[in-house]
PDB file of C-alpha atoms in Angstrom:
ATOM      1  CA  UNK T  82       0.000   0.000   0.000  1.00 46.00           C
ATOM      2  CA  UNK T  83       2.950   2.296   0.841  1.00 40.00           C
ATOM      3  CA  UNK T  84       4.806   1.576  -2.063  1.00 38.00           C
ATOM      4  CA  UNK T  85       1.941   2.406  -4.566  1.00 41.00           C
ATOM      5  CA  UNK T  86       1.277   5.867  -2.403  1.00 50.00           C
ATOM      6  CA  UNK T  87       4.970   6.231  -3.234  1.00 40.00           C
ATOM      7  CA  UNK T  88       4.884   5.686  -7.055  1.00 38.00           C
ATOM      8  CA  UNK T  89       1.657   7.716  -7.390  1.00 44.00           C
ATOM      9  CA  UNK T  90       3.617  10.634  -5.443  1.00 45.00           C
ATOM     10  CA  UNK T  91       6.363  10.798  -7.762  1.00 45.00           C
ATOM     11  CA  UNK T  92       3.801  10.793 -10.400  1.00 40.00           C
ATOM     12  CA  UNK T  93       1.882  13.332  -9.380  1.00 47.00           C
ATOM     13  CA  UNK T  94       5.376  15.495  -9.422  1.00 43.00           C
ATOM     14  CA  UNK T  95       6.601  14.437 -12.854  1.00 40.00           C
ATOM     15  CA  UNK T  96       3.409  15.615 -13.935  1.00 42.00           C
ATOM     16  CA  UNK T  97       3.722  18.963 -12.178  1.00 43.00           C
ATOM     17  CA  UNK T  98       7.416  19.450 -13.898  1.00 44.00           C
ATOM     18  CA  UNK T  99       9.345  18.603 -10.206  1.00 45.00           C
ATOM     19  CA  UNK T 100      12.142  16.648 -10.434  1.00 45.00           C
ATOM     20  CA  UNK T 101      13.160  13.690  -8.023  1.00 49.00           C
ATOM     21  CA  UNK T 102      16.477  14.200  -6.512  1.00 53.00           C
ATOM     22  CA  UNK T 103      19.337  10.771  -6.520  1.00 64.00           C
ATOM     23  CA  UNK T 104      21.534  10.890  -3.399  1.00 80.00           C
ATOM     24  CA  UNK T 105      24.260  13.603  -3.494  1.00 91.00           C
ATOM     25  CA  UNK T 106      27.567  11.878  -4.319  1.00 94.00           C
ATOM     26  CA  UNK T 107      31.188  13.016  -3.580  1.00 95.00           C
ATOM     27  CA  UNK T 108      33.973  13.663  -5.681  1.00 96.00           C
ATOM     28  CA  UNK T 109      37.753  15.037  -4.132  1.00 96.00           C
ATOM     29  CA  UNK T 110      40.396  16.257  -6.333  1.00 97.00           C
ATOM     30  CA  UNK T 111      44.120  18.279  -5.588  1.00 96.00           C
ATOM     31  CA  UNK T 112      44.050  21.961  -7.141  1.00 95.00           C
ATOM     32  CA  UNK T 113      45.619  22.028 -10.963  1.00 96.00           C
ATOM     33  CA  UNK T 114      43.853  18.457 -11.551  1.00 96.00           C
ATOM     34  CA  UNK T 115      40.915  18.041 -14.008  1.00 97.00           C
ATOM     35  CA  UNK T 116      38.231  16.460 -12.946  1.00 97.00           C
ATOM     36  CA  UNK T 117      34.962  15.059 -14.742  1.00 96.00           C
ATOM     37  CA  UNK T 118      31.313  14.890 -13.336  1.00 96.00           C
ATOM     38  CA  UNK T 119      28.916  12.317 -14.295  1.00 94.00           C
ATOM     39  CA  UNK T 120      26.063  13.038 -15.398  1.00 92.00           C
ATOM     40  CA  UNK T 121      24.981   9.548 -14.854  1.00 90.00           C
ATOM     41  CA  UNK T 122      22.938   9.667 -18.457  1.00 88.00           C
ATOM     42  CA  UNK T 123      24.420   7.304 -21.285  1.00 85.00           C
ATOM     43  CA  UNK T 124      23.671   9.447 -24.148  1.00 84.00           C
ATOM     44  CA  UNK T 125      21.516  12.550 -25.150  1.00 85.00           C
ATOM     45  CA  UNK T 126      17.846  11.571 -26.725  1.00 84.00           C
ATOM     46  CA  UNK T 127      16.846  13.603 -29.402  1.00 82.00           C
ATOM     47  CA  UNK T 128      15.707  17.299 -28.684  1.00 85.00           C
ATOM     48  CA  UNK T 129      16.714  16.901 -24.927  1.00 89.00           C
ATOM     49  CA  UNK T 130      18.170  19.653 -22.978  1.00 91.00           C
ATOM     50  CA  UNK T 131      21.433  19.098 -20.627  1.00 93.00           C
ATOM     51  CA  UNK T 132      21.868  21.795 -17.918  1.00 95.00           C
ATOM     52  CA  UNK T 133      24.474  21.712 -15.511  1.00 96.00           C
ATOM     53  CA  UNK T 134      24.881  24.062 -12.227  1.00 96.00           C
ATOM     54  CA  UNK T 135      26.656  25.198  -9.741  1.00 97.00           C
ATOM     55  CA  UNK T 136      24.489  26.059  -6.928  1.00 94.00           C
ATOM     56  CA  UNK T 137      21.746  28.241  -8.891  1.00 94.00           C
ATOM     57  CA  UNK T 138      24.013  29.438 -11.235  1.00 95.00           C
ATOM     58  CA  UNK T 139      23.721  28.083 -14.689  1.00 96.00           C
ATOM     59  CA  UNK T 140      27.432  27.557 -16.179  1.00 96.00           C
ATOM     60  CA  UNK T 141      26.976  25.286 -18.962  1.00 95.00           C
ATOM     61  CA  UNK T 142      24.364  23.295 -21.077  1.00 93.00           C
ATOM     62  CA  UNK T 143      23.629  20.678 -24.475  1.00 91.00           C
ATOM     63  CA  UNK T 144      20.806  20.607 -26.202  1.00 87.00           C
ATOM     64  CA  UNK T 145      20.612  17.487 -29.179  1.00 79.00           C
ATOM     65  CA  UNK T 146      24.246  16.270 -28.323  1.00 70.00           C
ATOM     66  CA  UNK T 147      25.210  19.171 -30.506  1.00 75.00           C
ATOM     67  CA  UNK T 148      25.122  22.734 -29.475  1.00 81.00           C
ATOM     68  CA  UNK T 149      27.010  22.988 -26.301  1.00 89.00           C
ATOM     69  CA  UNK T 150      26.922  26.353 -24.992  1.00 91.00           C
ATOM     70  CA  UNK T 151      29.004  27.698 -22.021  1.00 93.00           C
ATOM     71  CA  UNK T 152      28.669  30.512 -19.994  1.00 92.00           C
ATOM     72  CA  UNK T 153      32.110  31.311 -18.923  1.00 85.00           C
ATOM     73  CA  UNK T 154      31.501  34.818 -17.560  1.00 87.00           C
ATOM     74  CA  UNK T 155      28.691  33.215 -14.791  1.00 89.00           C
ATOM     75  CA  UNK T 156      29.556  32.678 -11.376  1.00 88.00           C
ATOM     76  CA  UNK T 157      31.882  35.628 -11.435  1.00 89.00           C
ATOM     77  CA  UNK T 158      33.634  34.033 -14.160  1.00 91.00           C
ATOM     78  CA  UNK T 159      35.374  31.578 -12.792  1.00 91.00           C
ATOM     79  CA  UNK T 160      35.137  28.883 -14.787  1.00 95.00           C
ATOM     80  CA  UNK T 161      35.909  30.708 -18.039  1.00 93.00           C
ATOM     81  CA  UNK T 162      37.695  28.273 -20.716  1.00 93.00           C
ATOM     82  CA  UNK T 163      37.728  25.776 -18.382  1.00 95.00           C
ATOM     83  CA  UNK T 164      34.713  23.461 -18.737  1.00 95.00           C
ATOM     84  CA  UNK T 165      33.677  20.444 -21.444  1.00 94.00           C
ATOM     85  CA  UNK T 166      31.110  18.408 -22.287  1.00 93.00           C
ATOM     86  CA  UNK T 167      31.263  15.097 -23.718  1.00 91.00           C
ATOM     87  CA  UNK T 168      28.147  13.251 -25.379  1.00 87.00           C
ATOM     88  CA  UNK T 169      26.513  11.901 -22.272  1.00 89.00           C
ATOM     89  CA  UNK T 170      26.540  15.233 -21.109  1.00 91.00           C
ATOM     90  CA  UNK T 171      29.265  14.865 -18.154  1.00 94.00           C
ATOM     91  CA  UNK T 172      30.840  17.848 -17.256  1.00 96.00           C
ATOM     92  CA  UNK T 173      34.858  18.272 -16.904  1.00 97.00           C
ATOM     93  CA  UNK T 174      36.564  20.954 -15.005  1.00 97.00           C
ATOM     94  CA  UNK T 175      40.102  21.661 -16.217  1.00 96.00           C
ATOM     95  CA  UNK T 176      42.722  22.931 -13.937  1.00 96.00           C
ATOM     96  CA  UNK T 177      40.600  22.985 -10.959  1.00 97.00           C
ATOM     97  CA  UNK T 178      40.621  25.831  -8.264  1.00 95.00           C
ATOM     98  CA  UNK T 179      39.676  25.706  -4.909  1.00 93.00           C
ATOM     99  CA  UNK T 180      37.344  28.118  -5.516  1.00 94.00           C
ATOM    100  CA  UNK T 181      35.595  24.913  -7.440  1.00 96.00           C
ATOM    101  CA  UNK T 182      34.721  23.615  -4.296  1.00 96.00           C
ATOM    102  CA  UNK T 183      30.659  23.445  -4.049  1.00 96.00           C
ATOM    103  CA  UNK T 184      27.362  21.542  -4.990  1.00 97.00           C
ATOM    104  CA  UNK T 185      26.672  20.773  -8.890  1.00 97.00           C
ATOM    105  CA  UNK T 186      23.641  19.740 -10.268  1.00 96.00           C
ATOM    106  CA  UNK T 187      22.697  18.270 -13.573  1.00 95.00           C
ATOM    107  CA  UNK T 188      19.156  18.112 -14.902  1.00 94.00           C
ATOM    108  CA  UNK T 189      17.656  17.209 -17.622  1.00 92.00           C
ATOM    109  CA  UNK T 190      14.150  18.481 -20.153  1.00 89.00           C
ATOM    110  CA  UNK T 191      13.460  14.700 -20.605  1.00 86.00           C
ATOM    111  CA  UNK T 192      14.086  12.947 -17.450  1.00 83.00           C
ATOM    112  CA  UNK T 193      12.614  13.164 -13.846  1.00 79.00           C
ATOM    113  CA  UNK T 194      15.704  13.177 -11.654  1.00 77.00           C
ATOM    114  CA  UNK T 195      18.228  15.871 -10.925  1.00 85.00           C
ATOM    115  CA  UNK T 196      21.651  14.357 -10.187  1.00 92.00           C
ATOM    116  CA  UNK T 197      23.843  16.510  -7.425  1.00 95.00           C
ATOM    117  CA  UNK T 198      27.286  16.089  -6.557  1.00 97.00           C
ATOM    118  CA  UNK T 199      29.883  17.228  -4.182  1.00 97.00           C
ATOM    119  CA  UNK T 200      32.752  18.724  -5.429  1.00 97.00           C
ATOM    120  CA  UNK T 201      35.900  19.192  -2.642  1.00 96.00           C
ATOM    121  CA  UNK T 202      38.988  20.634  -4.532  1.00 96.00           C
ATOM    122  CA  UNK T 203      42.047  20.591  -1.990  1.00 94.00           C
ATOM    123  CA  UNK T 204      44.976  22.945  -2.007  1.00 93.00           C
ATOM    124  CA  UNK T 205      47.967  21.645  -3.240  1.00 93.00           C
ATOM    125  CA  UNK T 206      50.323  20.410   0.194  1.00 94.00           C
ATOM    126  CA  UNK T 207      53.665  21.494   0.845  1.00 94.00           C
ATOM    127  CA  UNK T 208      56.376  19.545   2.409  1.00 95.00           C
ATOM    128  CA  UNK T 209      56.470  19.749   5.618  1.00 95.00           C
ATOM    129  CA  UNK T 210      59.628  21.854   7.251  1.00 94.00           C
ATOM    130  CA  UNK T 211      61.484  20.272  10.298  1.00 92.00           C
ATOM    131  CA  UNK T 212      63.443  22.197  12.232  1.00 90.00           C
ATOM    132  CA  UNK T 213      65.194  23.169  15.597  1.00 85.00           C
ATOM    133  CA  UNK T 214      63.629  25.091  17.986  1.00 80.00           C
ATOM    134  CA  UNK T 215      66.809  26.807  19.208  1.00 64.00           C
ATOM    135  CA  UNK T 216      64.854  28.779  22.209  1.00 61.00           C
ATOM    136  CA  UNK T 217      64.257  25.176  23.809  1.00 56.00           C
ATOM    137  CA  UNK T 218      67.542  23.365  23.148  1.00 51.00           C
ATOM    138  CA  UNK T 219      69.201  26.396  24.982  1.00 54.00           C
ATOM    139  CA  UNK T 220      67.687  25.845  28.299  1.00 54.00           C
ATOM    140  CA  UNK T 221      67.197  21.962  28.542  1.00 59.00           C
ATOM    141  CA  UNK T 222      69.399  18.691  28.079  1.00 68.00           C
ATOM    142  CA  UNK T 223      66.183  17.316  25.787  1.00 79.00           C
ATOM    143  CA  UNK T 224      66.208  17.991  21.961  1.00 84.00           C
ATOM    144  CA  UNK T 225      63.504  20.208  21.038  1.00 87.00           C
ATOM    145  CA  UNK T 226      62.076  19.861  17.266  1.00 91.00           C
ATOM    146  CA  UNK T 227      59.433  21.797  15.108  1.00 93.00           C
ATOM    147  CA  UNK T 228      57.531  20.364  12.389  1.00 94.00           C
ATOM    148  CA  UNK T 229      56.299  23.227  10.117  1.00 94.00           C
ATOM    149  CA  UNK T 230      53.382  24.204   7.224  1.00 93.00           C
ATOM    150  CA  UNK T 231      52.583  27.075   5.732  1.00 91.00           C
ATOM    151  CA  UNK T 232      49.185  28.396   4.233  1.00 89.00           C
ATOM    152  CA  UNK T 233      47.403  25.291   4.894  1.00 90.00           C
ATOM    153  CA  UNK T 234      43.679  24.462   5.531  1.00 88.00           C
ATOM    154  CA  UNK T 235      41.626  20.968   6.020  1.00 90.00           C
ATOM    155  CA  UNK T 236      44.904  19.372   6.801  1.00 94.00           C
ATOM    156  CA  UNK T 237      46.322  17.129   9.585  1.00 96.00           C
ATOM    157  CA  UNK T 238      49.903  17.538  10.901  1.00 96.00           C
ATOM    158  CA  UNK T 239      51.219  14.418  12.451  1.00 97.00           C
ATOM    159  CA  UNK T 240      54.782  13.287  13.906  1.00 95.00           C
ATOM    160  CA  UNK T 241      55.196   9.748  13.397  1.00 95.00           C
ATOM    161  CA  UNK T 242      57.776   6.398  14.478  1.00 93.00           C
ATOM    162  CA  UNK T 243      57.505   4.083  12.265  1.00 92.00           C
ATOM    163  CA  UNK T 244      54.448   3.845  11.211  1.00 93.00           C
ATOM    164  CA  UNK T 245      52.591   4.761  14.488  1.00 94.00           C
ATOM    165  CA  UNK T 246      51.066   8.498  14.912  1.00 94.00           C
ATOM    166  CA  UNK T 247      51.871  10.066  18.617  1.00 93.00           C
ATOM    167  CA  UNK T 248      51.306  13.446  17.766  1.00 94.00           C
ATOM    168  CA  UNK T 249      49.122  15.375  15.441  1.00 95.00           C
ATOM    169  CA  UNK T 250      46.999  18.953  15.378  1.00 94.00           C
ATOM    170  CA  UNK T 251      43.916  19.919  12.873  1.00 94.00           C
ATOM    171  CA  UNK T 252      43.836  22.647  10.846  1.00 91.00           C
ATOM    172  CA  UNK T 253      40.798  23.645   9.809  1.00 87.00           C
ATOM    173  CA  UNK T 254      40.388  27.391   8.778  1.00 82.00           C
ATOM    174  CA  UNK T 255      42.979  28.725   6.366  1.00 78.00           C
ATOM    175  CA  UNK T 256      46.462  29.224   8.698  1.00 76.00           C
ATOM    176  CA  UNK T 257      49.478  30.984   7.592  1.00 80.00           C
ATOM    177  CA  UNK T 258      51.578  28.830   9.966  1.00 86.00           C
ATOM    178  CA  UNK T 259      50.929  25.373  11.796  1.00 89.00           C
ATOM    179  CA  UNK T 260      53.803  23.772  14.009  1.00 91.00           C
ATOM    180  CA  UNK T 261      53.747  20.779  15.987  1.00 93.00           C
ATOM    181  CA  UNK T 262      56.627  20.131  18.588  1.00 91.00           C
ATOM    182  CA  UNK T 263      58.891  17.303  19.671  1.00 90.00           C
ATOM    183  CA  UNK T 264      60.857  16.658  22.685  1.00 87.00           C
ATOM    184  CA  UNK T 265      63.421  13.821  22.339  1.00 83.00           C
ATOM    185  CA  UNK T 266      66.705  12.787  24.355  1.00 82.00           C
ATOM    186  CA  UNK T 267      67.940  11.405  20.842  1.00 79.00           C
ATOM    187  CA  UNK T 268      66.648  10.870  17.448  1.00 78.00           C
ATOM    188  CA  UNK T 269      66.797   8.121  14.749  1.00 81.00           C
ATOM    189  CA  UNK T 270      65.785   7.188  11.422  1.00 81.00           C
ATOM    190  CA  UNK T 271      62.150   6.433  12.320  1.00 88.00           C
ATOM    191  CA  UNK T 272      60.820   9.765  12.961  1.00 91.00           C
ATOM    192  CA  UNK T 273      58.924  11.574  10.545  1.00 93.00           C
ATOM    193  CA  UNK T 274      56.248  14.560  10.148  1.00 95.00           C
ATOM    194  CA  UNK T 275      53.714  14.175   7.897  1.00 97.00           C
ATOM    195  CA  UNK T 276      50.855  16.765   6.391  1.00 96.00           C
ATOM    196  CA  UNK T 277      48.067  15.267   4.870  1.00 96.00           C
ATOM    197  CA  UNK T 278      44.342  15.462   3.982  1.00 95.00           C
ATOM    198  CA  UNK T 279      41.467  13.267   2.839  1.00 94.00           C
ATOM    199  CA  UNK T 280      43.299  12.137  -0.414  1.00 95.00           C
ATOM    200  CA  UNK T 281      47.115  13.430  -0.458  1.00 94.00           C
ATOM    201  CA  UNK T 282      49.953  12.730   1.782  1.00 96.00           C
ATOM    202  CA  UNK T 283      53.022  14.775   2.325  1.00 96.00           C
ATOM    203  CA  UNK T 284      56.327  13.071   4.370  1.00 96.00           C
ATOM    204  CA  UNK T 285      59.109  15.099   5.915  1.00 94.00           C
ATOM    205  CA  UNK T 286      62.020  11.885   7.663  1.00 92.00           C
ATOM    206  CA  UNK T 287      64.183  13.301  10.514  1.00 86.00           C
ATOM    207  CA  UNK T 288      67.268  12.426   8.922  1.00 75.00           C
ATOM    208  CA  UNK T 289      69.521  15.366   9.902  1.00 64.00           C
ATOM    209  CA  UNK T 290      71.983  14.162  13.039  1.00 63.00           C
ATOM    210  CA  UNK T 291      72.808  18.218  13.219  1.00 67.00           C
ATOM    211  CA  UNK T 292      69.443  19.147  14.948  1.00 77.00           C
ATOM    212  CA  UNK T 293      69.631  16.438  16.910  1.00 79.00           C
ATOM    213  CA  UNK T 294      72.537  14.157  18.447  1.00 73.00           C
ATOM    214  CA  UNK T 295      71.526   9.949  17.266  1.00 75.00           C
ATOM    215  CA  UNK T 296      70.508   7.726  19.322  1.00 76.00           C
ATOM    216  CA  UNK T 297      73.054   4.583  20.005  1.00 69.00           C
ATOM    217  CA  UNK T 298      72.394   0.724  19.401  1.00 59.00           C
ATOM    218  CA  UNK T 299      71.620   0.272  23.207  1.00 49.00           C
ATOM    219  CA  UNK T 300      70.848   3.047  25.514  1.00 45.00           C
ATOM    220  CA  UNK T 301      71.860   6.474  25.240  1.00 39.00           C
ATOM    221  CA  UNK T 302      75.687   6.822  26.802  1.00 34.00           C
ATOM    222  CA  UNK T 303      74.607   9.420  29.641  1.00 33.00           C
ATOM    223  CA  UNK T 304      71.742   7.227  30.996  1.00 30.00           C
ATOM    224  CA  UNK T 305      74.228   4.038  30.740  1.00 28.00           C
ATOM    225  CA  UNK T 306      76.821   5.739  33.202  1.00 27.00           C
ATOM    226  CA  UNK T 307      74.284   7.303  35.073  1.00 29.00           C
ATOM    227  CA  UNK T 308      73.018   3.513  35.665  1.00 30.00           C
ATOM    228  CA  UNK T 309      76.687   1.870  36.223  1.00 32.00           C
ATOM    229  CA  UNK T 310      77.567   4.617  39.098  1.00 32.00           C
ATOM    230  CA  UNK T 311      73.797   4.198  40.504  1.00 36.00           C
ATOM    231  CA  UNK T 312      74.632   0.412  40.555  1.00 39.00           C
ATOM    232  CA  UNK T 313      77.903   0.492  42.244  1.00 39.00           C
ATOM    233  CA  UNK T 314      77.205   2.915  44.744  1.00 43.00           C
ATOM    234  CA  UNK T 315      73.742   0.729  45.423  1.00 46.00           C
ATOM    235  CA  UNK T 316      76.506  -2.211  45.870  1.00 50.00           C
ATOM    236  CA  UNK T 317      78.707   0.030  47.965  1.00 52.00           C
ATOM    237  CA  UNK T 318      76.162   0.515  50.624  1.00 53.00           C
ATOM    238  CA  UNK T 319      75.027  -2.515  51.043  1.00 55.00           C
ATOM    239  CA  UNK T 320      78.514  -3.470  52.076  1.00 59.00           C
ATOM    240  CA  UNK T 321      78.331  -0.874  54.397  1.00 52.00           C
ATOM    241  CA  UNK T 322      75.243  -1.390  55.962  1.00 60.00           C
ATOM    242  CA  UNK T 323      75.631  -5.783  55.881  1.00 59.00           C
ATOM    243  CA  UNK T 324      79.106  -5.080  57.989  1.00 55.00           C
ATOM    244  CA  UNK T 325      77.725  -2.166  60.373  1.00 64.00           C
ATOM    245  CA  UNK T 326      74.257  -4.481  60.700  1.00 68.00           C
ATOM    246  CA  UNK T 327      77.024  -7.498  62.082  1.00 62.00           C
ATOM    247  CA  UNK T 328      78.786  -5.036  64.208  1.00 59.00           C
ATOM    248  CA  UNK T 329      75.661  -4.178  65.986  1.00 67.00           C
ATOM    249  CA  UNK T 330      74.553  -7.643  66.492  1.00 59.00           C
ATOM    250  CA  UNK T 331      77.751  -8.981  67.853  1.00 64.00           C
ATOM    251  CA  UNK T 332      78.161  -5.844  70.577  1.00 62.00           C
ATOM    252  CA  UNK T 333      74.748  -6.788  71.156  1.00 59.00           C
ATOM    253  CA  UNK T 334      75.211 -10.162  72.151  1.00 61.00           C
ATOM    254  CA  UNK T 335      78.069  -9.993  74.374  1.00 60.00           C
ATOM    255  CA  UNK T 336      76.244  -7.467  76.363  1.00 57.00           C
ATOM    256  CA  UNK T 337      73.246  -9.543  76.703  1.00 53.00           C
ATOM    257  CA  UNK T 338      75.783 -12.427  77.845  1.00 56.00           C
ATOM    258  CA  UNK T 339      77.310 -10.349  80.559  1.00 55.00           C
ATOM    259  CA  UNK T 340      73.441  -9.196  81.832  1.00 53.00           C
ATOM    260  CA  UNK T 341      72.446 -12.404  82.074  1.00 49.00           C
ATOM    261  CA  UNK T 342      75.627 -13.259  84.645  1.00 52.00           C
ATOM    262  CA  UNK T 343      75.114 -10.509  86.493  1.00 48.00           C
ATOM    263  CA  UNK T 344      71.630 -11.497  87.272  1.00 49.00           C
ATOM    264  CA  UNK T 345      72.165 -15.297  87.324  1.00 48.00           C
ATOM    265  CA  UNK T 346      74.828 -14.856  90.645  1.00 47.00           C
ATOM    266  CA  UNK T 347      73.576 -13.577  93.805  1.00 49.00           C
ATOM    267  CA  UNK T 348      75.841 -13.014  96.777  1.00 48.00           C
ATOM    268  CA  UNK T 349      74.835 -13.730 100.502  1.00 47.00           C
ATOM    269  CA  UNK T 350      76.510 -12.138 103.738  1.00 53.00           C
ATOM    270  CA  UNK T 351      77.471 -15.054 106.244  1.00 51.00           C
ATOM    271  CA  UNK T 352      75.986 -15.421 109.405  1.00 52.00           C
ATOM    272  CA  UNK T 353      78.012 -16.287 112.509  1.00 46.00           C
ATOM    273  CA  UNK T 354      75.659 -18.200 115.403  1.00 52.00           C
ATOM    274  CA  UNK T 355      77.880 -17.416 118.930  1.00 53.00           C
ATOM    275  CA  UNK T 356      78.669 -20.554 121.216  1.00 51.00           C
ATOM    276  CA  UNK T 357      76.697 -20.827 124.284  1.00 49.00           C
ATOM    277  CA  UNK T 358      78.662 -20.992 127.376  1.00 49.00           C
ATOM    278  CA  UNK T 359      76.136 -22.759 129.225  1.00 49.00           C
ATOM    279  CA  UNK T 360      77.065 -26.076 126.682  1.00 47.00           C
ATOM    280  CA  UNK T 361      79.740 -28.144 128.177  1.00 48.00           C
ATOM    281  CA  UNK T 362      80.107 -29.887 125.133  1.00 49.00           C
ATOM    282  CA  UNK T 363      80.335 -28.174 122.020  1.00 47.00           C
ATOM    283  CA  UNK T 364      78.832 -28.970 119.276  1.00 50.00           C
ATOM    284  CA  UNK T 365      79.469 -29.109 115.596  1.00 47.00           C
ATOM    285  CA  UNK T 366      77.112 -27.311 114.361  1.00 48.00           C
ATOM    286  CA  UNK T 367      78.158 -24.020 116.483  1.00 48.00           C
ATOM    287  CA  UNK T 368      80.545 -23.467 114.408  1.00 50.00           C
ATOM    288  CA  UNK T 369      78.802 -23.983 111.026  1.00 49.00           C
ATOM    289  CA  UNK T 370      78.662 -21.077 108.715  1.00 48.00           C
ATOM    290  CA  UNK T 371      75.699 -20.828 106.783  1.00 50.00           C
ATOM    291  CA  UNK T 372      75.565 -18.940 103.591  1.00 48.00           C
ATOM    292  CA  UNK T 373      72.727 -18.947 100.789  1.00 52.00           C
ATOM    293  CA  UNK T 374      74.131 -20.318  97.621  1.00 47.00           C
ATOM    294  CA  UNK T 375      72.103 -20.082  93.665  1.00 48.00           C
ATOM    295  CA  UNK T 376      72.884 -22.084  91.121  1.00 50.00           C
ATOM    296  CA  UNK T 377      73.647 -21.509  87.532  1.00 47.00           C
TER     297      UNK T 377
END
């Protein structure tokens, strides 16, 4: 039921002269490229009409797959002597601008469809400028590095090791200058800065040992001595602390030898018991001496 509400719709605007529009498609190109857009017809019937625009403005159209007329001094003329048409009626832009960049639409007297396309037309890209950045490398031990672009838009600036991205700003609106920093200790062959957009690339490699000094196969050579005096100094007071720990521990135990004599012996004063005179005999025990006695 919805489908035939559909169909009788789209009848209803034929009839009226209103044209059905296809999805709007894409095309990218890089600025000084031609580029052609479709008209998605296969030829031109008899008596049909071919107009192509950009936004309102008409800027070219065929009529019988013979009189192509082009109107050059439209759209502030900026596609003058730059435009074809070929006998399907696609449209080619030579030496694109940037100023290219916008919605096109192609219709047609004899069909019911209007076909619309996206046109992006991206600035050439530079090559991307590495440098030092001398006010940096003055006042620190670290190497400090500047990737550069000038008069750039739509772009992405990226450092890169290998082929891993760590770093990267967006430019959006036109900029006259973009940089993107980088700290290193050391630098290699596997760094690189890279400007790019949706369909170009540009590569910069960090190839120069003069802005910064190389790295070595193994770890750099401060951080290596740094590590060997760490270790032996860490070995060093170990010694230290292992012989003053023994020292401790033996003083320790001979004075907890000679606290435990001291309170292992206890002394006793004798007692003498006087004889009795009244005893004619005396008797052996009289002249006992008693004295308390601990043992170990």
């Amino acid at each position: 039921m919805l489908k035939k509400m559909f169909i009788f719709i789209c009848l209803c605007l034929c009839q009226a002269g209103v044209f059905v529009a296809d999805a709007v498609k894409s095309e990218s190109v890089t600025e000084g490229e031609s580029v052609s857009l479709n008209s998605s017809f296969t030829q031109i019937q008899t008596h049909e009409e071919i107009n192509w625009k950009f936004g309102d403005i008409l800027i070219a159209k065929v009529k019988n797959n013979k009189e192509s007329k082009f109107f050059g001094d439209n759209a502030d003329g900026r596609f003058r002597d730059r435009l074809k048409l070929d006998q399907t009626g696609s449209l080619t832009i030579i030496n694109s601008r940037t100023t290219d960049s916008g919605l096109y639409t192609v219709s047609s007297s004899s069909r019911d469809t209007i076909n619309t396309i996206n046109l992006t037309v991206y600035a050439r890209l530079p090559v991307p400028v590495i440098s030092s950045n001398s006010s940096q490398n003055s006042s620190s031990s670290l190497c400090s590095l500047v990737c550069s672009a000038v008069n750039v838009s739509h772009v992405t600036l990226s450092w890169f090791k290998g082929n891993s991205s760590f770093s990267s700003i967006r430019v959006s609106d036109l900029s006259s200058r973009s940089d993107l920093l980088l700290h290193l200790e050391c630098v290699d062959d596997s760094y690189s800065c890279v400007l790019n957009n949706p369909i170009r690339n540009q590569t910069q490699h960090l190839n120069n040992a003069q802005l910064c000094h190389t790295c070595a196969a193994g770890p750099p050579v401060s951080l290596t001595v740094l590590i060997s005096a760490a270790a032996a100094a860490a070995g060093s007071l170990l010694i230290v602390a292992a012989v003053g720990i023994f020292c401790i521990c033996r003083k320790h135990r001979n004075t907890h030898r000679e606290e435990t004599r001291a309170e292992e012996i206890t002394y006793a004063d004798p007692t003498f018991n006087r004889r009795n005179r009244n005893k004619s005999r005396p008797r052996e025990e009289d002249n006992v001496v008693y004295a308390g006695v601990s043992r170990r």
